[in-house]
Short mmCIF file of C-alpha atoms in Angstrom, two decimals:
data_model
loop_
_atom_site.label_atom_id
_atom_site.label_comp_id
_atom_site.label_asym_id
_atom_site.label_seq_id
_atom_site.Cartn_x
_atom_site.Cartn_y
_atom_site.Cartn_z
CA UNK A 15 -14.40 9.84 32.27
CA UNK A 16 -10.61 9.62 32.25
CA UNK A 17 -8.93 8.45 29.45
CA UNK A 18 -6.21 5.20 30.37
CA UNK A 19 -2.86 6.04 30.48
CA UNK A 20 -0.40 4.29 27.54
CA UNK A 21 0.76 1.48 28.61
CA UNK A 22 4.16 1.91 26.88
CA UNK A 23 5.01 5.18 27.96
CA UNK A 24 2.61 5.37 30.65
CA UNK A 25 3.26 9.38 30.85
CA UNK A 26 0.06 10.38 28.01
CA UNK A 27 -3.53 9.57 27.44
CA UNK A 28 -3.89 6.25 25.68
CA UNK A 29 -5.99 6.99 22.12
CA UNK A 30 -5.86 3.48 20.69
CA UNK A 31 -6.56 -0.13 22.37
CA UNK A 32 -4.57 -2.54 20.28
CA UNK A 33 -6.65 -5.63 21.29
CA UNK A 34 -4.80 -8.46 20.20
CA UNK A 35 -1.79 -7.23 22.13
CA UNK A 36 -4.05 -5.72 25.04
CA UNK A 37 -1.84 -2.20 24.54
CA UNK A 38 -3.15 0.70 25.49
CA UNK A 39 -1.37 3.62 22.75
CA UNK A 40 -0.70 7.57 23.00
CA UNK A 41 -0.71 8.86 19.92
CA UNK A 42 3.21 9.32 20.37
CA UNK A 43 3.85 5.71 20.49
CA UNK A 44 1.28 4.38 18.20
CA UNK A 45 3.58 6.55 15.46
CA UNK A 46 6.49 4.65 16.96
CA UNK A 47 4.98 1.49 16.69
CA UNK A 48 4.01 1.41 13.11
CA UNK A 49 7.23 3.20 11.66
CA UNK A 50 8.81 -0.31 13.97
CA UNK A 51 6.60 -2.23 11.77
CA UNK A 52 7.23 -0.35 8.68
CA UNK A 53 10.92 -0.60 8.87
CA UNK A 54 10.94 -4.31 9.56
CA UNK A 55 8.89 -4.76 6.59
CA UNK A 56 11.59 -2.70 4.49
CA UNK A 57 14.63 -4.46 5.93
CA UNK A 58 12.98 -8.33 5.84
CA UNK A 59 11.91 -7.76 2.22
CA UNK A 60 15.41 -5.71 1.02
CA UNK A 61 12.70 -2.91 -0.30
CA UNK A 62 15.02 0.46 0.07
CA UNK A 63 18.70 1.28 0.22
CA UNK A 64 19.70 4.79 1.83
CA UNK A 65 20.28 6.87 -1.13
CA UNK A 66 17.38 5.85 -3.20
CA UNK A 67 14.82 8.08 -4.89
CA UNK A 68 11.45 7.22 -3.55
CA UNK A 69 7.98 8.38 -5.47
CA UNK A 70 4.96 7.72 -3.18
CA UNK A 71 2.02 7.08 -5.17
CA UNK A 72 -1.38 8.19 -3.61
CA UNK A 73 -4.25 6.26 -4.53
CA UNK A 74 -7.46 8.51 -5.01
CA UNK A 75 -9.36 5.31 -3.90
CA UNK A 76 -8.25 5.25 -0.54
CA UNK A 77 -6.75 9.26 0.50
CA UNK A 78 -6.88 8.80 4.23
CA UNK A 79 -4.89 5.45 4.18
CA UNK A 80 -2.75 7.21 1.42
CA UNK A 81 -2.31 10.31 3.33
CA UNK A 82 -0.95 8.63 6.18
CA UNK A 83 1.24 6.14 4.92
CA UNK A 84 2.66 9.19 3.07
CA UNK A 85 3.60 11.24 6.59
CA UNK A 86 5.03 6.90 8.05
CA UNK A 87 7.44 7.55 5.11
CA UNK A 88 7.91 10.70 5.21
CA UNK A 89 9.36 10.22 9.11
CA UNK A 90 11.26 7.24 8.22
CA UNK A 91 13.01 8.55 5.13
CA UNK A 92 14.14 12.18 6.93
CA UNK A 93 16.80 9.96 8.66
CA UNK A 94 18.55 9.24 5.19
CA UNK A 95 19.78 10.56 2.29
CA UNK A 96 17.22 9.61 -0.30
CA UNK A 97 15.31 11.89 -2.06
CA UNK A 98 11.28 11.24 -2.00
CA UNK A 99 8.68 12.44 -4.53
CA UNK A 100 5.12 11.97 -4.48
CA UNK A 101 2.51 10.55 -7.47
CA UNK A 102 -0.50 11.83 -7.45
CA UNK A 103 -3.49 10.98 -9.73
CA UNK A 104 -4.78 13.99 -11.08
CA UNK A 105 -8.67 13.64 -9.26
CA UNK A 106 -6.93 14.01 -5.69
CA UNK A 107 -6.64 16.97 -4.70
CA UNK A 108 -4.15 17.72 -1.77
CA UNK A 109 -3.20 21.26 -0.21
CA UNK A 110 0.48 21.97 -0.62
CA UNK A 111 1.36 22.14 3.55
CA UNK A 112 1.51 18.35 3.36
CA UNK A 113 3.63 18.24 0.75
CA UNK A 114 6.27 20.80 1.72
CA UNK A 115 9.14 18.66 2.50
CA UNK A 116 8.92 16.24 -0.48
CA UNK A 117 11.53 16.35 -3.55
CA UNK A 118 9.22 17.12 -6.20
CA UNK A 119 4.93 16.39 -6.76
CA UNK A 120 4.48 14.76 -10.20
CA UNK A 121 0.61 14.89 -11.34
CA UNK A 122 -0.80 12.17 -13.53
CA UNK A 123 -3.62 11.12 -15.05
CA UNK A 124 -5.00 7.87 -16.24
CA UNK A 125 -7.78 6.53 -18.49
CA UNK A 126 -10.35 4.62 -15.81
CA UNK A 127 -13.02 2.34 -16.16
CA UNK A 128 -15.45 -0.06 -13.89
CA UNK A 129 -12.50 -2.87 -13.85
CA UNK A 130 -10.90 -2.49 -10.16
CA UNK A 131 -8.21 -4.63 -11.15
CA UNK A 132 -7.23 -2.96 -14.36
CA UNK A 133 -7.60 0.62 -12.44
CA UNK A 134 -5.04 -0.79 -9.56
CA UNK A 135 -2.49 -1.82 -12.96
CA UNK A 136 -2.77 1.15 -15.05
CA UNK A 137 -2.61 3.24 -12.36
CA UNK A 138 0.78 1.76 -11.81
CA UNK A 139 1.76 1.97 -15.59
CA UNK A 140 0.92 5.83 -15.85
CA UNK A 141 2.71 6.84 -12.28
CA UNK A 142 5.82 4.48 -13.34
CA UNK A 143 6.10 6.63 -16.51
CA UNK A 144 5.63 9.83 -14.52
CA UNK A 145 8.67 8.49 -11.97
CA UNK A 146 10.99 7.62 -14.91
CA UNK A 147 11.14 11.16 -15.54
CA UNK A 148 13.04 11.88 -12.47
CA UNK A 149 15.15 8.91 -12.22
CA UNK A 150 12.87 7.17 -9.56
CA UNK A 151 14.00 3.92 -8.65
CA UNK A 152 11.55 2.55 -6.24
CA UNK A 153 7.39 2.56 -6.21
CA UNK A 154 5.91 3.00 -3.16
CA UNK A 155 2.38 1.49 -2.81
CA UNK A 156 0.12 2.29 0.55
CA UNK A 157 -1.31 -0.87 0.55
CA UNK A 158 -2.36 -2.07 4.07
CA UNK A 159 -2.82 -5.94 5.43
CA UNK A 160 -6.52 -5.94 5.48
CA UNK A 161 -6.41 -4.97 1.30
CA UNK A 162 -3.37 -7.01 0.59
CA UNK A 163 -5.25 -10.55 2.26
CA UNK A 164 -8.68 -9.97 0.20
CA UNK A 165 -6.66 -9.18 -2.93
CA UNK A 166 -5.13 -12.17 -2.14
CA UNK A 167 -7.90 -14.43 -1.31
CA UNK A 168 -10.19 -12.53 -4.53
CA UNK A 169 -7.04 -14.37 -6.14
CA UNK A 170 -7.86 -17.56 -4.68
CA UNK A 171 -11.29 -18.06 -5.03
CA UNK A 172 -10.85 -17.17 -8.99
CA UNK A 173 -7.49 -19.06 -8.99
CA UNK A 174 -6.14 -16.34 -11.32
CA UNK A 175 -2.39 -16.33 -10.63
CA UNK A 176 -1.69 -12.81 -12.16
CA UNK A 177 -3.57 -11.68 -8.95
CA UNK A 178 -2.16 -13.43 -6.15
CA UNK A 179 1.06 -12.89 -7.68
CA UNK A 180 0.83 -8.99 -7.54
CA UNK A 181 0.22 -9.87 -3.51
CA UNK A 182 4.11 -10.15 -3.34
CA UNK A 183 5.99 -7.59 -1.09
CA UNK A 184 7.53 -6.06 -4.22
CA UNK A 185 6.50 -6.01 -8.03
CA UNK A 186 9.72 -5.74 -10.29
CA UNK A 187 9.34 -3.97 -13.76
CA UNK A 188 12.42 -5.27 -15.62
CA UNK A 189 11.68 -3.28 -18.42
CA UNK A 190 12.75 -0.06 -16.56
CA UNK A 191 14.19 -1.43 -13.74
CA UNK A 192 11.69 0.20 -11.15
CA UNK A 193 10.53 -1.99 -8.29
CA UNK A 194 7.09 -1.54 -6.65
CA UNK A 195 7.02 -1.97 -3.29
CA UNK A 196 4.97 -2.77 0.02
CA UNK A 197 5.93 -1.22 3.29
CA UNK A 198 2.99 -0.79 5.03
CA UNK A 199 1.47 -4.82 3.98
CA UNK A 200 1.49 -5.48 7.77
CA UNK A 201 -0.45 -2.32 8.38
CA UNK A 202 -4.31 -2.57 9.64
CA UNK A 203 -6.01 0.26 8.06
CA UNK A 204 -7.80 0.84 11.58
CA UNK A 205 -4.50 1.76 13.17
CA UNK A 206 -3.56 3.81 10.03
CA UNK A 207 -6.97 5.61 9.94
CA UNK A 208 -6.70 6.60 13.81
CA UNK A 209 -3.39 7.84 13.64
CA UNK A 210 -4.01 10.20 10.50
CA UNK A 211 -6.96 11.57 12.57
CA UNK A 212 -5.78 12.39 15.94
CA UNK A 213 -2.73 14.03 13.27
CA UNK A 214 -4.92 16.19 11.81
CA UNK A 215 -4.19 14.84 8.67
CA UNK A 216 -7.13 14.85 6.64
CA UNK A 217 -7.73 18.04 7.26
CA UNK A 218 -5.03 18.10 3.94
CA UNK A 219 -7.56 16.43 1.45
CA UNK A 220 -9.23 18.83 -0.62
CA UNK A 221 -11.72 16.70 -2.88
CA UNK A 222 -12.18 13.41 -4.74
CA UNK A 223 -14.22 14.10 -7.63
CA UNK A 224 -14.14 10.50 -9.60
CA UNK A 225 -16.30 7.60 -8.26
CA UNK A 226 -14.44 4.17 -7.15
CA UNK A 227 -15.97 0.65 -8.83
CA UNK A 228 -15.08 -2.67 -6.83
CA UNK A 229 -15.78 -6.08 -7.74
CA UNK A 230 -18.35 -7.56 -5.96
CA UNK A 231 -16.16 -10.61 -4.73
CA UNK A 232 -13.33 -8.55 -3.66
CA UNK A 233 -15.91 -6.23 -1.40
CA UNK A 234 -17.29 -9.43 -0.12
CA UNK A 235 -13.45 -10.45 0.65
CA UNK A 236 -12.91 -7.06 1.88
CA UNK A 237 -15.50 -7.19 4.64
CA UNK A 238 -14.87 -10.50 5.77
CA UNK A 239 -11.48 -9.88 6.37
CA UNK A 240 -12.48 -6.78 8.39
CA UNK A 241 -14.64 -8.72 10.41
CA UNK A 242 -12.00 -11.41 10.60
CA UNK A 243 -9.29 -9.57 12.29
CA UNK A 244 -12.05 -7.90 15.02
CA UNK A 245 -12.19 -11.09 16.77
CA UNK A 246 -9.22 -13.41 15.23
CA UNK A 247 -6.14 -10.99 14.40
CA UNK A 248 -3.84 -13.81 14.13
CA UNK A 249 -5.62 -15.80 11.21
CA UNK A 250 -5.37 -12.72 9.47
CA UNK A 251 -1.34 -12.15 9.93
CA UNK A 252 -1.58 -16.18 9.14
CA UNK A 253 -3.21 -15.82 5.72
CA UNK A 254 -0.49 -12.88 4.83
CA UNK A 255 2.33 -15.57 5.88
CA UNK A 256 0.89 -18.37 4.04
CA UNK A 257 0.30 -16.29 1.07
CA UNK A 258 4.02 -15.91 0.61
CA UNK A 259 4.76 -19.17 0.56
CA UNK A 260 1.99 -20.45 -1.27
CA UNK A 261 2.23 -17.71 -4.34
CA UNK A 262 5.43 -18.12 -4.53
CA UNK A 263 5.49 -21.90 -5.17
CA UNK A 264 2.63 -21.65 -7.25
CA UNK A 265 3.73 -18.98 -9.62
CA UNK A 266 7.19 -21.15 -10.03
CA UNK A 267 5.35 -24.38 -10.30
CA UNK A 268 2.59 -22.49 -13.50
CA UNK A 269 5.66 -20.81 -15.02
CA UNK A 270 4.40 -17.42 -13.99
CA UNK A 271 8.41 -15.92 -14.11
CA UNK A 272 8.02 -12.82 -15.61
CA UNK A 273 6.96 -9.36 -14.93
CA UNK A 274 4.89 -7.60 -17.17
CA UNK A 275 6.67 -4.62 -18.88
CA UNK A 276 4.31 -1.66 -17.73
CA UNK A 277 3.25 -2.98 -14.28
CA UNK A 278 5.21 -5.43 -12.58
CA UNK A 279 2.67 -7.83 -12.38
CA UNK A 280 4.01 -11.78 -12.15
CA UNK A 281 3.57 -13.12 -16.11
CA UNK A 282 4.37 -16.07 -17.91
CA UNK A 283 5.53 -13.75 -21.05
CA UNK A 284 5.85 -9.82 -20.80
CA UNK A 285 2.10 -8.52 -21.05
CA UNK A 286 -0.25 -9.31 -17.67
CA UNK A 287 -3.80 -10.36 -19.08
CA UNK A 288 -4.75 -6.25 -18.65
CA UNK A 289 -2.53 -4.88 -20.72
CA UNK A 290 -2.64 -7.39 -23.31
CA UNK A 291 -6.14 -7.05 -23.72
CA UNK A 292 -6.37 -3.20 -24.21
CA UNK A 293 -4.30 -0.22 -25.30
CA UNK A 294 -3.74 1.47 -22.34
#
């Protein structure tokens, strides 16, 4: 059987049906529809400027999403006169053709534990410390819409503030000023997971060799928001949009107008409750 032509191009064979639009994508202009998406996330939120130095930090949790964002960027930032580095955790193993064109690879490592949440803010600690070495200014974080609403709504349901607040587009670390930021927030991992694929992208992963824990409330999140947006896209998009509004009243109205000092996280004082509750 045929494959359907793209319905923006209509010249190549369509590889992904974008069913809440009822688009039919090549692989050509599914790139060119995310790095759309991507940029308007980046311009809407103020995230770069043109001559910024850029770390990418992979996340070992998630190295196809990671990978792919990555090459998004990668695209995007050739155009400019920034300089980009990449973060890497020391358990993820890449191979060096995907990393050919970057500034510089800085390797870290971290201490780990069962806690998801203080995995996600230590990781961000360490790979901050790692940038600083190089003058980075700006944190990128490959964090797509379908993890950003269940880390919001995990939030919610626990009405812990520290966590919807690290749902905004950018965390700011005063301390150094570095800014982690969210580019690809509007990003389903579907689309992002297809387009690395048909890439030939993961054929760049070499191993994972550390074992990922997740609470059980945000996997429960986590799937219901993937079978959300299967049938209901738009409530999904809705919850992102209301979640900016929302957090940010709330975080004004609880006093919540600080960052902490080692991972940008939303704080009454300087320490979120991870960091002052262990020597990391």
């Amino acid at each position: 059987m045929q494959s359907p032509k793209c319905s923006s191009c209509k010249l190549r064979n369509a590889v992904y049906f974008r069913r809440e639009s009822g688009e039919k994508l090549c692989l050509q202009c599914l790139e060119k529809s995310l790095i759309k998406q991507v940029k308007r996330e980046i311009s809407k939120w103020k995230m770069l400027n043109p001559k910024d130095k850029i770390g990418f930090l992979f996340f070992e949790e998630f190295p196809l999403i990671s990978t792919a964002s990555f090459k998004l960027l990668e695209k995007i930032e050739k155009n400019y006169p920034s300089k980009l580095y990449v973060l890497i955790p020391l358990t993820l193993k890449l191979k060096e053709e995907l990393l050919e064109k970057v500034e510089g690879k800085l390797v870290f490592n971290y201490p780990r534990s069962n806690d998801f949440l203080k995995n996600f803010r230590v990781k961000r600690e360490y790979a901050l410390m790692e940038a600083l070495r190089v003058g980075v200014e700006k944190i990128v974080l490959p964090i797509t819409l379908d993890f950003e609403v269940a880390y919001f709504m995990y939030g919610f349901l626990k009405f812990n503030l520290e966590v919807m607040g690290e749902t905004m587009p950018k965390l700011y670390v005063s301390k150094y000023n570095i800014y982690f930021i969210k580019p690809f927030r509007r990003i389903k991992t579907k689309e992002l997971i297809i387009y690395g694929f048909y890439k030939g992208l993961f054929n760049n992963i070499y191993s994972l060799r550390n074992k990922v824990f997740f609470n059980k409330i945000f996997c429960a999140a986590m799937q219901y928001i993937e079978e959300l947006y299967c049938g209901h896209f738009e409530l999904v998009d809705s919850i992102l949009k209301m979640s900016e509004i929302l957090v940010e009243k709330l975080l004004k109205e609880y006093g919540f107008t600080g960052h902490c000092s080692f991972c940008g996280t939303p704080v009454k004082n300087d320490l979120c409750s991870v960091h002052k509750s262990c020597e990391c």
